[in-house]
Short mmCIF file of C-alpha atoms in Angstrom, two decimals:
data_model
loop_
_atom_site.label_atom_id
_atom_site.label_comp_id
_atom_site.label_asym_id
_atom_site.label_seq_id
_atom_site.Cartn_x
_atom_site.Cartn_y
_atom_site.Cartn_z
CA UNK E 814 14.42 -49.54 148.96
CA UNK E 815 12.81 -47.60 151.73
CA UNK E 816 13.51 -44.05 152.47
CA UNK E 817 15.99 -43.71 155.57
CA UNK E 818 14.19 -40.68 156.85
CA UNK E 819 10.45 -41.54 156.45
CA UNK E 820 10.58 -45.29 155.47
CA UNK E 821 8.61 -44.72 152.34
CA UNK E 822 9.28 -47.33 149.68
CA UNK E 823 11.24 -45.75 146.72
CA UNK E 824 10.43 -47.30 143.42
CA UNK E 825 13.48 -48.50 141.53
CA UNK E 826 15.25 -45.97 139.50
CA UNK E 827 13.96 -42.83 141.37
CA UNK E 828 16.39 -40.62 143.00
CA UNK E 829 14.02 -38.94 145.44
CA UNK E 830 11.68 -40.21 148.06
CA UNK E 831 7.90 -39.68 146.91
CA UNK E 832 7.00 -39.28 150.67
CA UNK E 833 9.47 -36.44 152.01
CA UNK E 834 11.57 -35.67 148.80
CA UNK E 835 14.86 -37.05 150.43
CA UNK E 836 17.47 -37.31 147.89
CA UNK E 837 18.78 -41.02 147.61
CA UNK E 838 22.71 -41.34 146.82
CA UNK E 839 23.19 -44.51 144.69
CA UNK E 840 26.63 -46.26 145.50
CA UNK E 841 27.40 -48.76 142.81
CA UNK E 842 28.11 -52.29 143.85
CA UNK E 843 31.67 -53.29 144.55
CA UNK E 844 33.11 -55.48 141.65
CA UNK E 845 36.23 -57.32 142.94
CA UNK E 846 37.23 -58.64 139.30
CA UNK E 847 37.23 -55.07 137.99
CA UNK E 848 39.42 -53.83 140.74
CA UNK E 849 41.87 -56.56 140.07
CA UNK E 850 42.03 -55.64 136.35
CA UNK E 851 42.79 -52.07 137.12
CA UNK E 852 45.54 -52.88 139.36
CA UNK E 853 47.11 -55.18 136.71
CA UNK E 854 47.13 -52.50 133.88
CA UNK E 855 48.48 -49.80 136.39
CA UNK E 856 51.34 -52.25 137.02
CA UNK E 857 52.12 -52.67 133.30
CA UNK E 858 52.07 -49.19 132.48
CA UNK E 859 54.48 -48.29 135.38
CA UNK E 860 57.00 -50.99 134.23
CA UNK E 861 57.20 -49.48 130.87
CA UNK E 862 58.37 -45.93 132.11
CA UNK E 863 62.00 -45.01 132.43
CA UNK E 864 63.21 -44.48 135.74
CA UNK E 865 65.29 -41.39 136.37
CA UNK E 866 67.82 -41.08 139.18
CA UNK E 867 67.06 -37.79 140.90
CA UNK E 868 70.17 -37.70 142.81
CA UNK E 869 72.29 -37.55 139.72
CA UNK E 870 70.45 -35.51 137.06
CA UNK E 871 73.08 -35.91 134.44
CA UNK E 872 72.53 -39.60 134.43
CA UNK E 873 69.57 -41.37 132.75
CA UNK E 874 68.65 -45.00 133.46
CA UNK E 875 66.84 -47.13 130.99
CA UNK E 876 64.53 -50.06 131.83
CA UNK E 877 65.77 -52.92 129.54
CA UNK E 878 62.11 -54.30 129.60
CA UNK E 879 60.61 -50.75 128.49
CA UNK E 880 58.77 -50.49 125.39
CA UNK E 881 59.59 -46.73 124.91
CA UNK E 882 62.98 -44.93 124.73
CA UNK E 883 63.89 -42.03 126.89
CA UNK E 884 64.89 -38.80 125.03
CA UNK E 885 67.80 -37.24 126.68
CA UNK E 886 67.22 -33.57 128.13
CA UNK E 887 69.36 -30.66 126.50
CA UNK E 888 70.96 -28.21 129.16
CA UNK E 889 70.49 -24.53 128.76
CA UNK E 890 74.26 -23.83 127.81
CA UNK E 891 74.00 -26.69 125.16
CA UNK E 892 70.76 -25.04 123.62
CA UNK E 893 72.37 -21.84 123.18
CA UNK E 894 75.44 -23.32 121.49
CA UNK E 895 72.91 -25.05 119.22
CA UNK E 896 71.06 -21.77 118.33
CA UNK E 897 74.47 -20.06 117.66
CA UNK E 898 75.59 -22.82 115.26
CA UNK E 899 72.22 -22.57 113.53
CA UNK E 900 72.33 -18.78 113.32
CA UNK E 901 76.02 -18.78 111.97
CA UNK E 902 75.05 -21.41 109.35
CA UNK E 903 72.32 -19.23 108.02
CA UNK E 904 74.50 -16.23 107.90
CA UNK E 905 77.24 -18.04 106.20
CA UNK E 906 74.63 -19.21 103.55
CA UNK E 907 73.36 -15.62 103.28
CA UNK E 908 76.88 -14.31 102.49
CA UNK E 909 77.50 -17.04 100.14
CA UNK E 910 74.26 -16.33 98.24
CA UNK E 911 75.26 -12.56 98.17
CA UNK E 912 78.92 -13.34 96.75
CA UNK E 913 77.36 -15.51 94.18
CA UNK E 914 74.98 -12.92 92.96
CA UNK E 915 77.68 -10.18 92.87
CA UNK E 916 79.83 -12.38 90.91
CA UNK E 917 77.15 -13.17 88.34
CA UNK E 918 76.43 -9.53 87.88
CA UNK E 919 80.28 -8.67 87.41
CA UNK E 920 80.63 -11.47 84.88
CA UNK E 921 77.44 -9.99 83.02
CA UNK E 922 78.83 -6.49 83.11
CA UNK E 923 82.25 -7.70 81.87
CA UNK E 924 80.74 -9.52 78.95
CA UNK E 925 78.54 -6.49 77.94
CA UNK E 926 81.74 -4.31 78.04
CA UNK E 927 83.58 -6.80 75.75
CA UNK E 928 80.68 -6.96 73.41
CA UNK E 929 80.24 -3.07 73.17
CA UNK E 930 84.15 -2.80 72.60
CA UNK E 931 84.17 -5.27 69.76
CA UNK E 932 81.05 -3.76 68.22
CA UNK E 933 82.87 -0.20 68.46
CA UNK E 934 86.02 -1.78 66.89
CA UNK E 935 84.04 -3.29 64.16
CA UNK E 936 82.49 0.04 63.43
CA UNK E 937 85.84 2.01 63.67
CA UNK E 938 86.85 4.39 60.78
CA UNK E 939 88.27 2.64 57.70
CA UNK E 940 88.53 4.84 54.59
CA UNK E 941 85.68 3.73 52.40
CA UNK E 942 87.82 4.24 49.19
CA UNK E 943 90.76 2.45 50.54
CA UNK E 944 88.44 -0.76 51.65
CA UNK E 945 86.89 -0.75 48.09
CA UNK E 946 90.30 -0.50 46.31
CA UNK E 947 91.55 -3.45 48.57
CA UNK E 948 88.57 -5.60 47.45
CA UNK E 949 89.52 -4.81 43.79
CA UNK E 950 93.31 -5.49 43.91
CA UNK E 951 95.66 -8.03 44.99
CA UNK E 952 98.63 -5.90 45.85
CA UNK E 953 98.27 -4.96 49.50
CA UNK E 954 99.94 -3.60 52.53
CA UNK E 955 99.28 -3.89 56.30
CA UNK E 956 97.77 -0.86 57.85
CA UNK E 957 97.45 -0.89 61.75
CA UNK E 958 94.51 0.94 63.26
CA UNK E 959 95.16 1.24 66.85
CA UNK E 960 94.65 -1.97 68.98
CA UNK E 961 92.26 -3.52 66.14
CA UNK E 962 93.61 -6.32 63.95
CA UNK E 963 95.66 -5.11 60.87
CA UNK E 964 93.34 -4.54 57.73
CA UNK E 965 94.79 -5.43 54.44
CA UNK E 966 94.89 -2.25 52.21
CA UNK E 967 96.36 -1.93 48.72
CA UNK E 968 99.34 0.19 48.15
CA UNK E 969 97.48 2.39 45.60
CA UNK E 970 94.51 2.78 47.75
CA UNK E 971 96.44 3.79 50.84
CA UNK E 972 98.18 6.53 48.42
CA UNK E 973 94.74 7.65 47.48
CA UNK E 974 93.56 7.79 50.98
CA UNK E 975 96.73 9.89 51.99
CA UNK E 976 95.63 12.33 49.07
CA UNK E 977 92.30 12.58 50.79
CA UNK E 978 93.64 13.34 54.14
CA UNK E 979 95.86 16.13 52.61
CA UNK E 980 92.81 17.61 51.07
CA UNK E 981 91.02 17.46 54.47
CA UNK E 982 93.69 19.10 56.27
CA UNK E 983 94.06 22.18 54.03
CA UNK E 984 94.11 25.70 55.56
CA UNK E 985 90.81 27.67 55.97
CA UNK E 986 91.74 29.95 53.24
CA UNK E 987 91.81 27.17 50.64
CA UNK E 988 88.81 25.58 52.10
CA UNK E 989 86.61 28.55 51.65
CA UNK E 990 86.68 28.79 47.95
CA UNK E 991 83.29 30.68 48.07
CA UNK E 992 83.00 34.40 48.91
CA UNK E 993 80.08 35.80 50.88
CA UNK E 994 78.93 39.06 49.41
CA UNK E 995 76.14 41.42 51.10
CA UNK E 996 74.87 44.56 49.52
CA UNK E 997 74.23 47.40 49.62
CA UNK E 998 77.43 48.31 51.68
CA UNK E 999 77.16 50.14 55.15
CA UNK E 1000 75.73 53.49 54.85
CA UNK E 1001 73.04 56.23 55.11
CA UNK E 1002 70.05 55.68 52.73
CA UNK E 1003 67.14 57.99 51.71
CA UNK E 1004 65.31 55.55 49.45
CA UNK E 1005 63.84 52.10 50.09
CA UNK E 1006 66.65 49.46 50.00
CA UNK E 1007 66.72 45.57 49.88
CA UNK E 1008 69.49 43.78 51.68
CA UNK E 1009 70.61 40.93 49.63
CA UNK E 1010 73.49 38.16 50.19
CA UNK E 1011 75.20 36.05 47.53
CA UNK E 1012 77.90 33.65 47.34
CA UNK E 1013 80.48 33.39 44.43
CA UNK E 1014 83.13 30.96 43.79
CA UNK E 1015 86.76 32.01 43.39
CA UNK E 1016 87.32 29.09 41.04
CA UNK E 1017 85.76 28.36 37.87
CA UNK E 1018 83.20 25.52 38.24
CA UNK E 1019 82.86 25.75 41.93
CA UNK E 1020 79.04 25.97 42.88
CA UNK E 1021 77.72 27.32 46.20
CA UNK E 1022 76.52 24.47 48.65
CA UNK E 1023 75.79 25.69 52.15
CA UNK E 1024 73.71 27.92 54.43
CA UNK E 1025 73.77 31.80 55.16
CA UNK E 1026 72.94 32.72 58.69
CA UNK E 1027 72.26 36.30 59.79
CA UNK E 1028 71.38 38.50 62.81
CA UNK E 1029 69.68 41.86 62.66
CA UNK E 1030 71.19 42.99 65.92
CA UNK E 1031 74.82 42.92 65.08
CA UNK E 1032 75.67 39.99 67.01
CA UNK E 1033 77.82 37.20 65.56
CA UNK E 1034 75.59 34.54 63.76
CA UNK E 1035 75.84 30.85 64.32
CA UNK E 1036 73.79 27.79 63.60
CA UNK E 1037 71.06 28.96 65.80
CA UNK E 1038 70.49 32.32 63.98
CA UNK E 1039 68.03 33.04 61.11
CA UNK E 1040 68.51 31.60 57.74
CA UNK E 1041 68.70 33.85 54.94
CA UNK E 1042 66.33 32.87 52.05
CA UNK E 1043 65.10 35.99 50.42
CA UNK E 1044 65.87 39.77 50.18
CA UNK E 1045 65.42 41.68 53.40
CA UNK E 1046 63.63 45.04 53.54
CA UNK E 1047 65.94 47.52 55.15
CA UNK E 1048 64.32 48.70 58.45
CA UNK E 1049 63.59 52.40 58.97
CA UNK E 1050 66.19 54.25 61.20
CA UNK E 1051 69.45 52.67 62.24
CA UNK E 1052 69.98 48.79 61.95
CA UNK E 1053 72.74 46.46 62.45
CA UNK E 1054 73.22 43.35 60.37
CA UNK E 1055 75.71 40.41 60.40
CA UNK E 1056 76.14 37.52 57.84
CA UNK E 1057 77.93 34.38 57.96
CA UNK E 1058 78.38 31.32 55.62
CA UNK E 1059 78.22 27.70 56.70
CA UNK E 1060 79.67 25.67 53.83
CA UNK E 1061 78.86 22.00 53.11
CA UNK E 1062 81.88 20.71 55.17
CA UNK E 1063 80.39 22.28 58.38
CA UNK E 1064 82.88 25.33 58.31
CA UNK E 1065 81.83 28.91 59.15
CA UNK E 1066 83.31 31.80 57.30
CA UNK E 1067 84.42 35.09 58.62
CA UNK E 1068 81.42 37.28 59.72
CA UNK E 1069 80.23 40.36 57.38
CA UNK E 1070 79.06 43.10 59.57
CA UNK E 1071 76.86 45.98 58.01
CA UNK E 1072 75.53 49.08 59.58
CA UNK E 1073 72.58 51.01 57.88
CA UNK E 1074 70.64 54.19 58.45
CA UNK E 1075 67.39 54.59 56.39
CA UNK E 1076 65.14 57.76 56.13
CA UNK E 1077 62.86 59.27 53.62
CA UNK E 1078 61.93 62.89 52.90
CA UNK E 1079 58.17 62.49 52.16
CA UNK E 1080 54.80 64.28 53.00
CA UNK E 1081 54.71 62.63 56.52
CA UNK E 1082 57.05 60.87 58.89
CA UNK E 1083 56.77 57.31 59.94
CA UNK E 1084 55.00 58.24 63.47
CA UNK E 1085 52.44 60.47 61.53
CA UNK E 1086 51.63 57.45 59.31
CA UNK E 1087 50.92 55.24 62.44
CA UNK E 1088 48.61 57.94 63.93
CA UNK E 1089 46.82 58.26 60.72
CA UNK E 1090 46.29 54.47 60.68
CA UNK E 1091 45.11 54.51 64.31
CA UNK E 1092 42.72 57.40 63.68
CA UNK E 1093 41.02 55.60 60.84
CA UNK E 1094 40.63 52.39 62.75
CA UNK E 1095 38.98 54.38 65.71
CA UNK E 1096 36.63 56.17 63.35
CA UNK E 1097 35.64 52.96 61.84
CA UNK E 1098 34.89 51.36 65.49
CA UNK E 1099 37.59 48.79 65.20
CA UNK E 1100 39.44 50.43 68.05
CA UNK E 1101 37.99 52.18 71.21
CA UNK E 1102 41.05 54.50 71.84
CA UNK E 1103 44.54 55.32 70.78
CA UNK E 1104 46.00 52.77 73.33
CA UNK E 1105 44.40 50.02 71.08
CA UNK E 1106 41.61 48.74 73.31
CA UNK E 1107 38.68 46.68 71.76
CA UNK E 1108 35.37 45.84 73.05
CA UNK E 1109 35.15 42.82 75.34
CA UNK E 1110 38.94 42.17 75.58
CA UNK E 1111 41.63 43.14 77.94
CA UNK E 1112 44.29 43.00 75.20
CA UNK E 1113 45.41 45.68 73.00
CA UNK E 1114 46.28 46.23 69.50
CA UNK E 1115 49.54 48.08 68.58
CA UNK E 1116 51.05 49.34 65.17
CA UNK E 1117 54.37 50.14 64.40
CA UNK E 1118 56.11 51.35 61.13
CA UNK E 1119 59.15 49.43 60.53
CA UNK E 1120 59.95 49.36 56.90
CA UNK E 1121 59.68 51.50 53.92
CA UNK E 1122 59.19 49.83 50.43
CA UNK E 1123 58.75 50.86 46.91
CA UNK E 1124 55.99 49.63 44.61
CA UNK E 1125 55.93 50.92 41.18
CA UNK E 1126 56.73 54.52 41.44
CA UNK E 1127 55.10 54.87 44.91
CA UNK E 1128 56.82 54.50 48.32
CA UNK E 1129 54.83 53.43 51.37
CA UNK E 1130 55.41 53.18 55.10
CA UNK E 1131 54.54 49.54 56.05
CA UNK E 1132 52.62 49.16 59.36
CA UNK E 1133 52.14 45.72 60.73
CA UNK E 1134 49.49 44.91 63.33
CA UNK E 1135 50.32 43.37 66.78
CA UNK E 1136 48.19 42.07 69.61
CA UNK E 1137 49.20 42.03 73.23
CA UNK E 1138 47.48 40.37 76.22
CA UNK E 1139 48.23 41.79 79.67
CA UNK E 1140 51.71 40.63 80.82
CA UNK E 1141 52.52 38.97 77.53
CA UNK E 1142 54.69 39.76 74.74
CA UNK E 1143 53.16 41.47 71.48
CA UNK E 1144 52.47 38.87 68.63
CA UNK E 1145 51.82 39.89 64.94
CA UNK E 1146 48.29 39.25 63.78
CA UNK E 1147 49.20 39.12 60.13
CA UNK E 1148 47.18 42.26 59.15
CA UNK E 1149 49.43 44.82 57.54
CA UNK E 1150 48.53 48.59 56.73
CA UNK E 1151 50.34 50.93 54.58
CA UNK E 1152 50.40 54.69 54.19
CA UNK E 1153 51.59 56.37 50.88
CA UNK E 1154 54.63 58.36 52.01
CA UNK E 1155 53.97 61.13 49.38
CA UNK E 1156 50.12 61.64 49.51
CA UNK E 1157 49.22 59.93 52.87
CA UNK E 1158 46.70 57.46 51.38
CA UNK E 1159 45.80 54.48 53.56
CA UNK E 1160 45.74 50.94 52.29
CA UNK E 1161 45.31 47.41 53.38
CA UNK E 1162 48.17 45.31 52.30
CA UNK E 1163 48.07 41.53 51.32
CA UNK E 1164 50.51 39.10 50.10
CA UNK E 1165 50.11 38.05 46.49
CA UNK E 1166 51.70 35.49 44.09
CA UNK E 1167 55.34 35.09 44.67
CA UNK E 1168 55.26 37.13 47.88
CA UNK E 1169 54.56 40.37 46.18
CA UNK E 1170 52.48 43.01 48.02
CA UNK E 1171 48.94 43.85 46.91
CA UNK E 1172 47.61 47.25 48.06
CA UNK E 1173 43.86 47.81 48.63
CA UNK E 1174 42.60 51.27 49.39
CA UNK E 1175 41.29 51.60 52.99
CA UNK E 1176 38.66 54.40 52.83
#
């Protein structure tokens, strides 16, 4: 092939003229057989496609010779109706599931209630002695306990149980066959005294079985009050006590109220005894000042004369030690001092065997 511009021969397979650089456009040779084959395939494809009548969009024509089926088109209003039916079906299914779950829960709750009721019914009160007697006797009567089934109880056992019920319903005067006694009686005293509470039976062979509660502010005792265990040292000055007995049946007796006033005519007063103790501790360096300050602490120590005790032929003012942090309540440290009320001797006090005091001279 020669270049149409300069006539230079162009080698086969080259797209540009080697002489002038002209770009050669190659045109494939026309193939008549290939053209016929393409036309035949196009006709076959066209024959297999459904024809739609554009004039009437609601009708669809089908070619009986077609190899495929035409899927009918869905109009917009029909599509909305289908979506509504699907949504309604789903909501209906959800409601049904909710009703089923609620029903199962109600059934479970009812079953639990029945089981609990039956358990309570089985554990309901049946007199123990009556049941034991029923097991050992053939003579029986029918006793109805509310809505429960009738239990078979012997006549003799029923009579015994009625006797027990009568005993349980006796008056409080008969119930309290114990007498609570507290000594000494109310009054003014000038010697150390111990307050004691005892219980005695009004009938022969009746022993005490209960708890004695008391208060030291005159208020009525109850189960939350202090429990009396040992004799109480009468406090110096005025004091107000109240005692009450709780028997083994859970009944509280009448309250016993007592008012005391204790003083002692010795060589010094309780206030002088406290001052003597504090002065000795300052002298020894245990305290910095009368306010009770100590080195390296913001807290203070305090001392108070609360009771008067007799040991042998001597009388002592008892002075326990307390420690108080700023803004907190004072708490006892366990240390106790004592001052002889007659000769003003100073002692440290410890608890010995049996709770007795042991006095050591504090020089």
